[in-house]
Tab-separated table of C-alpha atoms in Angstrom:
chain	number	residue	atom	x	y	z
A	208	UNK	CA	-19.391	-178.093	-96.271
A	209	UNK	CA	-21.821	-177.248	-93.763
A	210	UNK	CA	-20.273	-174.854	-90.504
A	211	UNK	CA	-19.791	-177.067	-87.093
A	212	UNK	CA	-21.586	-174.748	-84.798
A	213	UNK	CA	-20.475	-175.741	-81.147
A	214	UNK	CA	-23.027	-176.415	-78.513
A	215	UNK	CA	-23.393	-175.586	-74.522
A	216	UNK	CA	-21.831	-177.124	-71.690
A	217	UNK	CA	-23.413	-180.711	-71.101
A	218	UNK	CA	-23.182	-183.613	-69.222
A	219	UNK	CA	-24.125	-187.059	-71.189
A	220	UNK	CA	-24.272	-189.938	-69.135
A	221	UNK	CA	-24.603	-193.223	-70.845
A	222	UNK	CA	-26.221	-196.032	-69.941
A	223	UNK	CA	-25.000	-199.285	-70.667
A	224	UNK	CA	-21.447	-196.981	-71.001
A	225	UNK	CA	-19.456	-200.783	-71.856
A	226	UNK	CA	-21.167	-202.538	-73.869
A	227	UNK	CA	-21.353	-202.762	-78.518
A	228	UNK	CA	-23.395	-199.674	-78.995
A	229	UNK	CA	-21.393	-197.568	-77.155
A	230	UNK	CA	-17.808	-198.669	-78.071
A	231	UNK	CA	-18.572	-199.027	-81.757
A	232	UNK	CA	-20.472	-196.102	-82.284
A	233	UNK	CA	-21.487	-193.614	-79.478
A	234	UNK	CA	-17.845	-192.674	-78.396
A	235	UNK	CA	-16.329	-192.970	-82.300
A	236	UNK	CA	-19.267	-190.728	-82.991
A	237	UNK	CA	-18.622	-187.751	-79.994
A	238	UNK	CA	-14.625	-188.325	-80.360
A	239	UNK	CA	-15.471	-187.113	-84.046
A	240	UNK	CA	-17.462	-183.788	-83.374
A	241	UNK	CA	-14.580	-183.553	-80.519
A	242	UNK	CA	-12.244	-183.258	-82.816
A	243	UNK	CA	-13.949	-180.160	-84.810
A	244	UNK	CA	-13.530	-178.476	-81.463
A	245	UNK	CA	-18.005	-178.703	-80.815
A	246	UNK	CA	-17.282	-178.878	-77.153
A	247	UNK	CA	-16.916	-176.481	-74.612
A	248	UNK	CA	-13.824	-177.058	-72.528
A	249	UNK	CA	-16.398	-178.016	-69.396
A	250	UNK	CA	-18.515	-180.774	-71.112
A	251	UNK	CA	-18.598	-184.216	-69.527
A	252	UNK	CA	-18.694	-187.726	-71.018
A	253	UNK	CA	-19.954	-190.559	-68.409
A	254	UNK	CA	-19.553	-194.130	-68.912
A	255	UNK	CA	-21.830	-196.216	-66.421
A	256	UNK	CA	-22.469	-200.014	-66.081
A	257	UNK	CA	-22.040	-203.388	-63.948
A	258	UNK	CA	-19.199	-203.704	-65.350
A	259	UNK	CA	-16.380	-203.198	-61.797
A	260	UNK	CA	-14.155	-200.698	-62.656
A	261	UNK	CA	-12.498	-196.521	-62.337
A	262	UNK	CA	-11.832	-193.863	-64.441
A	263	UNK	CA	-8.487	-194.087	-65.652
A	264	UNK	CA	-9.895	-198.030	-66.545
A	265	UNK	CA	-12.752	-197.009	-68.471
A	266	UNK	CA	-9.831	-194.575	-70.521
A	267	UNK	CA	-8.394	-196.857	-71.250
A	268	UNK	CA	-11.299	-198.891	-73.013
A	269	UNK	CA	-12.222	-196.054	-74.772
A	270	UNK	CA	-8.987	-195.699	-75.737
A	271	UNK	CA	-9.105	-199.584	-77.312
A	272	UNK	CA	-12.129	-198.626	-78.859
A	273	UNK	CA	-11.393	-195.981	-81.355
A	274	UNK	CA	-8.455	-197.437	-82.080
A	275	UNK	CA	-10.793	-200.297	-83.208
A	276	UNK	CA	-13.289	-198.202	-84.800
A	277	UNK	CA	-11.372	-195.173	-86.035
A	278	UNK	CA	-9.302	-195.203	-88.958
A	279	UNK	CA	-5.636	-193.592	-87.666
A	280	UNK	CA	-6.620	-190.035	-89.396
A	281	UNK	CA	-9.028	-189.865	-87.553
A	282	UNK	CA	-6.458	-189.900	-84.450
A	283	UNK	CA	-5.415	-186.754	-83.140
A	284	UNK	CA	-3.721	-186.899	-80.125
A	285	UNK	CA	-3.395	-183.525	-78.818
A	286	UNK	CA	-7.745	-184.064	-79.363
A	287	UNK	CA	-7.286	-187.572	-77.362
A	288	UNK	CA	-5.955	-185.533	-74.221
A	289	UNK	CA	-9.255	-182.645	-74.475
A	290	UNK	CA	-11.035	-186.181	-75.412
A	291	UNK	CA	-9.781	-188.178	-72.273
A	292	UNK	CA	-10.025	-185.690	-70.173
A	293	UNK	CA	-14.096	-185.480	-69.979
A	294	UNK	CA	-13.912	-188.968	-69.623
A	295	UNK	CA	-16.179	-190.127	-66.355
A	296	UNK	CA	-17.396	-193.603	-64.915
A	297	UNK	CA	-19.761	-194.177	-62.826
A	298	UNK	CA	-20.661	-198.204	-61.511
A	299	UNK	CA	-23.854	-198.710	-61.434
A	300	UNK	CA	-26.319	-201.337	-61.890
A	301	UNK	CA	-30.046	-199.685	-62.946
A	302	UNK	CA	-32.287	-201.729	-60.113
A	303	UNK	CA	-30.081	-200.792	-57.426
A	304	UNK	CA	-30.104	-196.726	-55.987
A	305	UNK	CA	-25.840	-196.724	-54.595
A	306	UNK	CA	-24.873	-195.986	-58.514
A	307	UNK	CA	-27.714	-194.206	-58.596
A	308	UNK	CA	-26.902	-191.707	-55.272
A	309	UNK	CA	-23.087	-191.567	-56.169
A	310	UNK	CA	-23.748	-190.214	-59.693
A	311	UNK	CA	-25.630	-187.965	-58.550
A	312	UNK	CA	-23.486	-186.325	-56.159
A	313	UNK	CA	-21.203	-186.507	-58.668
A	314	UNK	CA	-23.120	-185.162	-61.840
A	315	UNK	CA	-25.719	-183.362	-59.970
A	316	UNK	CA	-25.771	-180.109	-59.654
A	317	UNK	CA	-27.058	-176.603	-61.732
A	318	UNK	CA	-29.924	-177.153	-63.629
A	319	UNK	CA	-29.210	-174.770	-66.102
A	320	UNK	CA	-26.031	-178.099	-67.930
A	321	UNK	CA	-28.036	-179.857	-70.266
A	322	UNK	CA	-27.945	-183.199	-69.520
A	323	UNK	CA	-28.916	-186.496	-70.934
A	324	UNK	CA	-29.407	-189.490	-70.153
A	325	UNK	CA	-28.480	-192.444	-73.309
A	326	UNK	CA	-30.028	-195.713	-72.880
A	327	UNK	CA	-27.762	-198.052	-74.249
A	328	UNK	CA	-29.520	-200.762	-72.336
A	329	UNK	CA	-32.599	-202.938	-73.333
A	330	UNK	CA	-35.397	-201.962	-73.379
A	331	UNK	CA	-37.245	-203.341	-70.954
A	332	UNK	CA	-34.925	-201.353	-68.857
A	333	UNK	CA	-36.171	-197.877	-69.826
A	334	UNK	CA	-38.569	-197.897	-67.082
A	335	UNK	CA	-36.697	-198.517	-64.146
A	336	UNK	CA	-33.608	-196.586	-65.729
A	337	UNK	CA	-36.720	-193.371	-65.474
A	338	UNK	CA	-37.615	-194.622	-62.218
A	339	UNK	CA	-34.713	-193.794	-60.796
A	340	UNK	CA	-33.284	-191.275	-62.577
A	341	UNK	CA	-36.091	-188.692	-61.061
A	342	UNK	CA	-36.315	-190.280	-57.442
A	343	UNK	CA	-32.630	-189.033	-57.476
A	344	UNK	CA	-33.623	-185.959	-59.270
A	345	UNK	CA	-31.562	-186.086	-61.757
A	346	UNK	CA	-34.075	-184.147	-64.133
A	347	UNK	CA	-33.061	-181.170	-64.694
A	348	UNK	CA	-35.278	-178.725	-67.208
A	349	UNK	CA	-32.554	-178.869	-69.855
A	350	UNK	CA	-32.722	-183.072	-68.842
A	351	UNK	CA	-33.329	-185.233	-72.472
A	352	UNK	CA	-33.596	-189.297	-72.331
A	353	UNK	CA	-32.608	-191.332	-75.615
A	354	UNK	CA	-33.868	-194.572	-76.177
A	355	UNK	CA	-32.556	-196.567	-78.887
A	356	UNK	CA	-35.234	-199.194	-80.822
A	357	UNK	CA	-36.448	-201.350	-80.599
A	358	UNK	CA	-38.968	-199.444	-78.433
A	359	UNK	CA	-41.197	-202.659	-77.715
A	360	UNK	CA	-41.623	-206.178	-79.752
A	361	UNK	CA	-44.975	-204.790	-80.453
A	362	UNK	CA	-48.136	-202.233	-80.256
A	363	UNK	CA	-48.782	-203.608	-76.295
A	364	UNK	CA	-45.439	-203.538	-75.430
A	365	UNK	CA	-44.418	-200.248	-76.827
A	366	UNK	CA	-46.550	-199.091	-75.027
A	367	UNK	CA	-45.971	-200.357	-71.566
A	368	UNK	CA	-42.313	-198.549	-72.242
A	369	UNK	CA	-43.459	-195.294	-73.582
A	370	UNK	CA	-46.005	-195.161	-69.668
A	371	UNK	CA	-43.294	-196.457	-67.592
A	372	UNK	CA	-40.753	-193.446	-69.692
A	373	UNK	CA	-43.195	-191.046	-69.665
A	374	UNK	CA	-44.652	-191.297	-66.187
A	375	UNK	CA	-40.966	-189.680	-64.819
A	376	UNK	CA	-40.118	-187.436	-68.850
A	377	UNK	CA	-42.935	-185.177	-70.425
A	378	UNK	CA	-42.667	-186.425	-74.312
A	379	UNK	CA	-40.574	-183.328	-75.082
A	380	UNK	CA	-38.203	-184.487	-73.339
A	381	UNK	CA	-37.560	-188.451	-75.099
A	382	UNK	CA	-35.837	-188.530	-78.596
A	383	UNK	CA	-36.479	-192.325	-79.570
A	384	UNK	CA	-33.243	-192.369	-81.974
A	385	UNK	CA	-33.533	-194.593	-85.216
A	386	UNK	CA	-30.094	-194.075	-86.557
A	387	UNK	CA	-31.142	-193.691	-90.427
A	388	UNK	CA	-33.112	-190.133	-89.770
A	389	UNK	CA	-29.844	-188.677	-88.837
A	390	UNK	CA	-28.072	-190.660	-92.200
A	391	UNK	CA	-26.169	-187.898	-94.976
A	392	UNK	CA	-28.651	-188.765	-97.833
A	393	UNK	CA	-31.707	-188.952	-96.230
A	394	UNK	CA	-31.407	-185.236	-95.163
A	395	UNK	CA	-30.998	-185.041	-98.714
A	396	UNK	CA	-34.100	-186.096	-99.146
A	397	UNK	CA	-35.857	-182.418	-97.652
A	398	UNK	CA	-33.706	-180.895	-99.796
A	399	UNK	CA	-34.679	-182.993	-102.589
A	400	UNK	CA	-37.840	-182.882	-102.224
A	401	UNK	CA	-38.182	-178.929	-101.379
A	402	UNK	CA	-35.745	-177.360	-102.906
A	403	UNK	CA	-35.813	-178.033	-106.140
A	404	UNK	CA	-39.067	-176.668	-108.181
A	405	UNK	CA	-38.498	-179.021	-111.167
A	406	UNK	CA	-39.796	-182.340	-109.176
A	407	UNK	CA	-42.113	-181.219	-106.048
A	408	UNK	CA	-44.881	-179.889	-109.040
A	409	UNK	CA	-44.446	-184.278	-109.955
A	410	UNK	CA	-44.595	-185.617	-106.450
A	411	UNK	CA	-47.894	-187.561	-106.369
A	412	UNK	CA	-49.559	-189.825	-108.611
A	413	UNK	CA	-50.455	-188.386	-111.380
A	414	UNK	CA	-47.165	-188.616	-112.362
A	415	UNK	CA	-45.539	-191.270	-109.945
A	416	UNK	CA	-45.863	-194.585	-110.686
A	417	UNK	CA	-44.772	-196.607	-107.613
A	418	UNK	CA	-41.227	-196.092	-104.994
A	419	UNK	CA	-39.002	-199.751	-104.032
A	420	UNK	CA	-37.425	-199.405	-100.746
A	421	UNK	CA	-35.173	-201.582	-100.308
A	422	UNK	CA	-32.775	-201.566	-97.316
A	423	UNK	CA	-30.491	-205.346	-97.948
A	424	UNK	CA	-28.208	-206.757	-95.440
A	425	UNK	CA	-25.315	-209.304	-96.676
A	426	UNK	CA	-24.683	-211.240	-93.112
A	427	UNK	CA	-26.697	-212.883	-91.534
A	428	UNK	CA	-28.131	-212.755	-87.695
A	429	UNK	CA	-24.422	-213.236	-86.757
A	430	UNK	CA	-24.512	-213.129	-82.295
A	431	UNK	CA	-27.461	-211.474	-82.719
A	432	UNK	CA	-29.187	-214.785	-83.748
A	433	UNK	CA	-31.264	-215.851	-80.936
A	434	UNK	CA	-32.941	-211.913	-80.943
A	435	UNK	CA	-33.423	-211.598	-84.470
A	436	UNK	CA	-35.767	-215.426	-83.523
A	437	UNK	CA	-38.204	-213.174	-81.767
A	438	UNK	CA	-38.807	-210.463	-83.915
A	439	UNK	CA	-37.798	-210.884	-87.380
A	440	UNK	CA	-36.784	-208.706	-90.354
A	441	UNK	CA	-40.759	-207.311	-90.544
A	442	UNK	CA	-40.574	-205.522	-86.635
A	443	UNK	CA	-36.547	-205.578	-86.735
A	444	UNK	CA	-36.093	-202.834	-89.696
A	445	UNK	CA	-39.900	-202.426	-91.558
A	446	UNK	CA	-41.878	-200.622	-88.398
A	447	UNK	CA	-38.809	-198.362	-87.858
A	448	UNK	CA	-36.228	-198.076	-90.942
A	449	UNK	CA	-38.174	-198.777	-94.099
A	450	UNK	CA	-41.530	-196.978	-92.068
A	451	UNK	CA	-39.383	-193.658	-91.316
A	452	UNK	CA	-37.565	-193.995	-94.779
A	453	UNK	CA	-42.037	-193.673	-96.605
A	454	UNK	CA	-42.672	-190.981	-94.675
A	455	UNK	CA	-40.545	-188.832	-95.875
A	456	UNK	CA	-41.009	-189.818	-99.355
A	457	UNK	CA	-44.701	-189.685	-99.328
A	458	UNK	CA	-44.974	-186.680	-96.129
A	459	UNK	CA	-47.077	-183.018	-97.341
A	460	UNK	CA	-44.468	-180.160	-97.076
A	461	UNK	CA	-43.961	-179.422	-93.871
A	462	UNK	CA	-43.899	-176.001	-92.359
A	463	UNK	CA	-40.461	-176.136	-91.473
A	464	UNK	CA	-37.158	-178.558	-90.728
A	465	UNK	CA	-36.995	-178.235	-86.952
A	466	UNK	CA	-39.367	-179.813	-83.775
A	467	UNK	CA	-42.519	-180.469	-84.802
A	468	UNK	CA	-43.576	-179.934	-87.615
A	469	UNK	CA	-41.846	-182.687	-89.633
A	470	UNK	CA	-43.407	-184.892	-87.710
A	471	UNK	CA	-46.644	-184.070	-88.253
A	472	UNK	CA	-46.475	-184.930	-91.139
A	473	UNK	CA	-45.120	-187.720	-90.675
A	474	UNK	CA	-47.748	-189.747	-88.594
A	475	UNK	CA	-50.533	-187.825	-91.207
A	476	UNK	CA	-48.791	-190.941	-93.651
A	477	UNK	CA	-48.666	-193.503	-91.174
A	478	UNK	CA	-52.713	-193.253	-90.297
A	479	UNK	CA	-53.498	-193.063	-94.431
A	480	UNK	CA	-51.436	-196.467	-94.817
A	481	UNK	CA	-54.038	-198.943	-96.073
A	482	UNK	CA	-54.744	-201.603	-93.791
A	483	UNK	CA	-53.763	-204.982	-94.714
A	484	UNK	CA	-55.510	-208.214	-93.269
A	485	UNK	CA	-55.949	-211.957	-93.690
A	486	UNK	CA	-57.632	-211.386	-97.114
A	487	UNK	CA	-55.158	-208.969	-98.434
A	488	UNK	CA	-51.808	-210.293	-96.764
A	489	UNK	CA	-50.798	-213.453	-99.135
A	490	UNK	CA	-51.154	-210.720	-101.507
A	491	UNK	CA	-49.658	-207.473	-100.140
A	492	UNK	CA	-46.871	-209.647	-98.617
A	493	UNK	CA	-44.050	-211.677	-98.405
A	494	UNK	CA	-41.943	-213.929	-96.021
A	495	UNK	CA	-39.042	-215.606	-96.973
A	496	UNK	CA	-36.033	-217.563	-94.438
A	497	UNK	CA	-32.424	-218.267	-96.475
A	498	UNK	CA	-31.528	-221.104	-96.679
A	499	UNK	CA	-27.764	-222.411	-97.720
A	500	UNK	CA	-25.561	-219.936	-99.735
A	501	UNK	CA	-22.922	-218.249	-100.999
A	502	UNK	CA	-22.194	-214.634	-101.061
A	503	UNK	CA	-19.471	-213.026	-102.815
A	504	UNK	CA	-17.909	-216.727	-103.322
A	505	UNK	CA	-17.979	-217.669	-99.821
A	506	UNK	CA	-20.832	-220.409	-99.091
A	507	UNK	CA	-22.628	-219.186	-95.928
A	508	UNK	CA	-25.214	-221.392	-94.202
A	509	UNK	CA	-28.887	-221.326	-93.521
A	510	UNK	CA	-30.679	-219.754	-90.973
A	511	UNK	CA	-32.164	-222.622	-89.829
A	512	UNK	CA	-28.308	-224.015	-88.656
A	513	UNK	CA	-27.139	-221.416	-87.446
A	514	UNK	CA	-30.145	-221.422	-85.324
A	515	UNK	CA	-29.834	-225.039	-84.011
A	516	UNK	CA	-33.358	-225.320	-83.873
A	517	UNK	CA	-36.683	-224.803	-86.769
A	518	UNK	CA	-37.794	-221.848	-87.494
A	519	UNK	CA	-40.383	-220.117	-88.515
A	520	UNK	CA	-39.216	-216.432	-88.106
A	521	UNK	CA	-38.282	-214.361	-91.556
A	522	UNK	CA	-35.245	-213.044	-92.453
A	523	UNK	CA	-36.407	-211.080	-95.328
A	524	UNK	CA	-39.674	-209.782	-96.209
A	525	UNK	CA	-41.494	-207.802	-98.756
A	526	UNK	CA	-44.813	-205.646	-98.410
A	527	UNK	CA	-47.352	-203.119	-100.620
A	528	UNK	CA	-48.014	-200.693	-98.635
A	529	UNK	CA	-51.253	-198.464	-99.891
A	530	UNK	CA	-51.048	-194.096	-98.697
A	531	UNK	CA	-55.192	-193.148	-98.898
A	532	UNK	CA	-54.826	-189.815	-99.306
A	533	UNK	CA	-54.787	-187.655	-101.907
A	534	UNK	CA	-50.865	-187.520	-102.948
A	535	UNK	CA	-50.854	-191.162	-102.873
A	536	UNK	CA	-54.320	-193.038	-104.032
A	537	UNK	CA	-53.316	-195.369	-106.343
A	538	UNK	CA	-49.244	-195.524	-105.983
A	539	UNK	CA	-48.097	-198.103	-104.015
A	540	UNK	CA	-44.964	-198.170	-101.606
A	541	UNK	CA	-42.774	-201.192	-102.675
A	542	UNK	CA	-41.119	-201.891	-99.327
A	543	UNK	CA	-38.259	-204.940	-99.022
A	544	UNK	CA	-35.505	-206.051	-96.616
A	545	UNK	CA	-34.045	-209.543	-95.887
A	546	UNK	CA	-30.881	-210.630	-94.027
A	547	UNK	CA	-27.701	-212.623	-97.161
A	548	UNK	CA	-28.056	-210.750	-99.623
A	549	UNK	CA	-26.199	-210.378	-102.473
A	550	UNK	CA	-24.492	-207.204	-100.809
A	551	UNK	CA	-26.109	-204.761	-98.940
A	552	UNK	CA	-27.180	-201.898	-99.297
A	553	UNK	CA	-29.730	-199.283	-98.808
A	554	UNK	CA	-31.693	-197.410	-101.794
A	555	UNK	CA	-35.352	-195.223	-102.531
A	556	UNK	CA	-36.539	-195.835	-106.184
A	557	UNK	CA	-38.931	-193.277	-107.916
A	558	UNK	CA	-40.753	-195.231	-110.805
A	559	UNK	CA	-42.468	-192.394	-113.522
A	560	UNK	CA	-45.127	-192.805	-115.513
A	561	UNK	CA	-44.761	-193.535	-118.988
A	562	UNK	CA	-45.479	-190.935	-121.188
A	563	UNK	CA	-49.174	-190.490	-122.443
A	564	UNK	CA	-48.231	-190.297	-126.321
A	565	UNK	CA	-45.030	-191.932	-127.978
A	566	UNK	CA	-44.253	-190.069	-131.173
A	567	UNK	CA	-41.376	-192.582	-132.027
A	568	UNK	CA	-41.056	-195.780	-134.924
A	569	UNK	CA	-40.799	-198.809	-132.641
A	570	UNK	CA	-38.021	-199.647	-134.386
A	571	UNK	CA	-36.482	-197.098	-132.048
A	572	UNK	CA	-36.897	-199.038	-129.317
A	573	UNK	CA	-38.718	-199.325	-125.941
A	574	UNK	CA	-39.368	-195.476	-124.297
A	575	UNK	CA	-38.304	-196.350	-120.611
A	576	UNK	CA	-39.997	-194.096	-118.005
A	577	UNK	CA	-38.007	-191.754	-115.858
A	578	UNK	CA	-35.825	-193.347	-112.885
A	579	UNK	CA	-34.899	-191.110	-109.559
A	580	UNK	CA	-32.800	-193.597	-107.588
A	581	UNK	CA	-31.500	-191.957	-104.219
A	582	UNK	CA	-28.542	-194.280	-103.375
A	583	UNK	CA	-28.593	-194.351	-99.093
A	584	UNK	CA	-25.413	-196.850	-98.192
A	585	UNK	CA	-22.973	-197.127	-99.444
A	586	UNK	CA	-21.543	-194.676	-102.320
A	587	UNK	CA	-24.333	-192.347	-101.750
A	588	UNK	CA	-25.631	-190.259	-104.483
A	589	UNK	CA	-28.432	-189.378	-106.513
A	590	UNK	CA	-28.837	-190.122	-110.522
A	591	UNK	CA	-32.826	-189.487	-113.086
A	592	UNK	CA	-32.840	-191.913	-115.786
A	593	UNK	CA	-33.199	-189.829	-118.956
A	594	UNK	CA	-34.143	-191.342	-122.710
A	595	UNK	CA	-32.041	-189.577	-125.332
A	596	UNK	CA	-31.229	-190.104	-128.810
A	597	UNK	CA	-27.963	-192.573	-129.608
A	598	UNK	CA	-26.087	-190.038	-132.052
A	599	UNK	CA	-24.897	-191.459	-135.506
A	600	UNK	CA	-27.065	-190.905	-138.952
A	601	UNK	CA	-28.529	-194.512	-138.779
A	602	UNK	CA	-32.149	-194.812	-137.205
A	603	UNK	CA	-33.034	-192.669	-134.716
A	604	UNK	CA	-32.607	-195.224	-132.028
A	605	UNK	CA	-33.494	-194.133	-128.011
A	606	UNK	CA	-31.581	-194.846	-125.143
A	607	UNK	CA	-32.124	-194.473	-120.911
A	608	UNK	CA	-29.659	-193.052	-120.211
A	609	UNK	CA	-28.427	-191.765	-115.983
A	610	UNK	CA	-27.153	-188.206	-114.859
A	611	UNK	CA	-25.446	-189.748	-111.287
A	612	UNK	CA	-24.816	-187.198	-108.679
A	613	UNK	CA	-21.874	-189.073	-106.233
A	614	UNK	CA	-21.565	-187.840	-103.758
A	615	UNK	CA	-18.850	-188.755	-103.227
A	616	UNK	CA	-17.108	-187.578	-106.031
A	617	UNK	CA	-18.751	-183.927	-105.489
A	618	UNK	CA	-18.306	-183.343	-102.310
A	619	UNK	CA	-14.692	-183.688	-100.838
A	620	UNK	CA	-15.631	-184.374	-96.980
A	621	UNK	CA	-16.166	-186.976	-95.034
A	622	UNK	CA	-19.840	-187.242	-93.917
A	623	UNK	CA	-20.248	-187.262	-90.102
A	624	UNK	CA	-21.625	-190.685	-89.255
A	625	UNK	CA	-25.578	-190.572	-88.453
A	626	UNK	CA	-25.226	-190.453	-84.738
A	627	UNK	CA	-22.979	-188.042	-84.746
A	628	UNK	CA	-25.241	-186.640	-85.753
A	629	UNK	CA	-28.562	-186.700	-83.383
A	630	UNK	CA	-26.306	-187.271	-81.177
A	631	UNK	CA	-26.079	-183.466	-81.985
A	632	UNK	CA	-29.058	-182.829	-82.505
A	633	UNK	CA	-30.206	-183.903	-78.064
A	634	UNK	CA	-27.673	-181.894	-77.048
A	635	UNK	CA	-29.003	-179.014	-79.368
A	636	UNK	CA	-33.157	-179.945	-78.031
A	637	UNK	CA	-33.544	-180.719	-81.807
A	638	UNK	CA	-35.669	-183.445	-81.988
A	639	UNK	CA	-37.218	-183.124	-85.708
A	640	UNK	CA	-35.115	-186.524	-86.209
A	641	UNK	CA	-35.893	-188.465	-83.964
A	642	UNK	CA	-39.650	-190.214	-82.906
A	643	UNK	CA	-42.352	-189.180	-81.616
A	644	UNK	CA	-44.704	-191.558	-79.120
A	645	UNK	CA	-47.386	-191.224	-81.715
A	646	UNK	CA	-45.108	-192.235	-85.041
A	647	UNK	CA	-44.432	-195.110	-82.854
A	648	UNK	CA	-47.862	-196.112	-81.757
A	649	UNK	CA	-48.878	-195.759	-85.379
A	650	UNK	CA	-46.185	-197.844	-87.283
A	651	UNK	CA	-47.220	-201.018	-84.521
A	652	UNK	CA	-51.093	-200.535	-85.114
A	653	UNK	CA	-50.586	-201.339	-88.468
A	654	UNK	CA	-47.088	-203.980	-88.100
A	655	UNK	CA	-49.073	-206.186	-86.001
A	656	UNK	CA	-51.753	-206.060	-88.388
A	657	UNK	CA	-49.925	-207.555	-90.795
A	658	UNK	CA	-47.800	-209.866	-87.866
A	659	UNK	CA	-51.938	-210.893	-87.144
A	660	UNK	CA	-52.447	-211.627	-90.826
A	661	UNK	CA	-49.775	-214.058	-91.769
A	662	UNK	CA	-50.903	-215.857	-88.521
A	663	UNK	CA	-54.442	-215.939	-89.661
A	664	UNK	CA	-53.785	-217.302	-92.915
A	665	UNK	CA	-51.820	-219.373	-91.756
A	666	UNK	CA	-48.436	-217.426	-94.007
A	667	UNK	CA	-45.319	-219.294	-94.085
A	668	UNK	CA	-41.829	-218.784	-94.637
A	669	UNK	CA	-40.121	-219.171	-98.006
A	670	UNK	CA	-37.201	-220.631	-98.698
A	671	UNK	CA	-34.475	-218.668	-100.979
A	672	UNK	CA	-30.989	-219.096	-101.556
A	673	UNK	CA	-28.381	-217.025	-99.794
A	674	UNK	CA	-26.517	-215.035	-101.785
A	675	UNK	CA	-29.550	-214.344	-103.692
A	676	UNK	CA	-32.406	-211.331	-103.746
A	677	UNK	CA	-35.187	-212.932	-101.390
A	678	UNK	CA	-38.111	-215.739	-101.526
A	679	UNK	CA	-39.969	-215.995	-105.128
A	680	UNK	CA	-42.956	-214.578	-103.364
A	681	UNK	CA	-40.903	-210.966	-103.846
A	682	UNK	CA	-40.640	-210.981	-107.420
A	683	UNK	CA	-44.886	-211.929	-107.606
A	684	UNK	CA	-45.633	-209.050	-105.449
A	685	UNK	CA	-44.884	-206.794	-108.316
A	686	UNK	CA	-44.850	-208.887	-111.835
A	687	UNK	CA	-49.116	-209.869	-110.716
A	688	UNK	CA	-49.326	-205.782	-110.740
A	689	UNK	CA	-46.847	-205.773	-114.151
A	690	UNK	CA	-44.110	-204.046	-112.544
A	691	UNK	CA	-40.804	-205.598	-111.490
A	692	UNK	CA	-38.140	-204.675	-108.562
A	693	UNK	CA	-34.728	-202.420	-109.750
A	694	UNK	CA	-30.992	-203.049	-108.741
A	695	UNK	CA	-29.416	-200.188	-109.758
A	696	UNK	CA	-25.334	-199.334	-110.031
A	697	UNK	CA	-25.316	-196.277	-108.928
């Protein structure tokens, strides 16, 4: 297990500190890091929101959240006493000055101390929150601000938010978070590509036929139905999670894994994405919306039933992405994501090209191309399929078998949650795992083009039954290229 390195003394202020994200992810992640002794004794965690409560009530709320979202084994009494002593609360209504003045009096001070503002709020408050932080003298040389996704709902609104925040914070102080970049298996992509001489020479258009990236969810929109109806799968998942995975798979080797080196290579990939136009959108994309069906034998309603109104919002999207550069020309990347699919999974499939000439008789069976499957969740791991001869004295028979690396079986450790890793990187001041402004801008430019092309081509959603793998157009998307979607059993 990698060594846990402590971080220097800090004040972490969670704006929206009583909300769902804080209770479900941020506070449990911080408690986990305290369990591994990564915080100094004088580090402080501050919850800030409009809810009227004092420090004691906030501590009680955090205790209940930890009991709800962590296992009983993870709750160490000694660590809890230490963690509870770090917790403070500030009543704060973002547009009002009174709470900010109290926050400045309680938690202002030394310019040598790391100060992080985590904005677990709606994006429309990002700009005003930044202004209040600045006007109350809470920005020092070690102040950082964390922005939760989504940063805008299109390129124009993203630019407005980034302009508003950038008026008060330097780009080096802004951390736009995408929790997928903190996942252990996503981090392993760098090791897989750049630490193995077996793979890197093959990582190009000559040896790879195509790449598939799937992020599937078995749940519906739940209590996010109204938000989701204004967003849809393309904005909600492709603009951030899937494009970030695409960049990590497709980018050139960076100079290092720190600071801007990785982000410089990712932006090159985004800028090389081929535009999807009204003339190509029906061949390059598929849109779907789930109807009533069943998940794991349990009947579930359709999206329209949950929303209670007619809607053309897509709950499923598949896209053929082409990267027009030297490494990936004519090698498509197929992206798909959706709600109410058979199960929850995130995986990347690297489909290698078939051998140029077979020496085996037809009776040996079909010679399948090698395939590398990288499972991000659940059951994190990797699997490489290899052609082998079936044992026995009979006819020569070929069979494709997997070389399987399961992280859970190989490493007898608990993997830190993505938020644990990302929070520590913010406190250390390493922005490599966060999106830079030009990344957000380039991603939205590509996504906006698809949305505009859907509108111009009058391309509506195609219904699919909940519990299936999306609409038939998604199958056709690959079928017309003589390819098919792959589901692994990793």
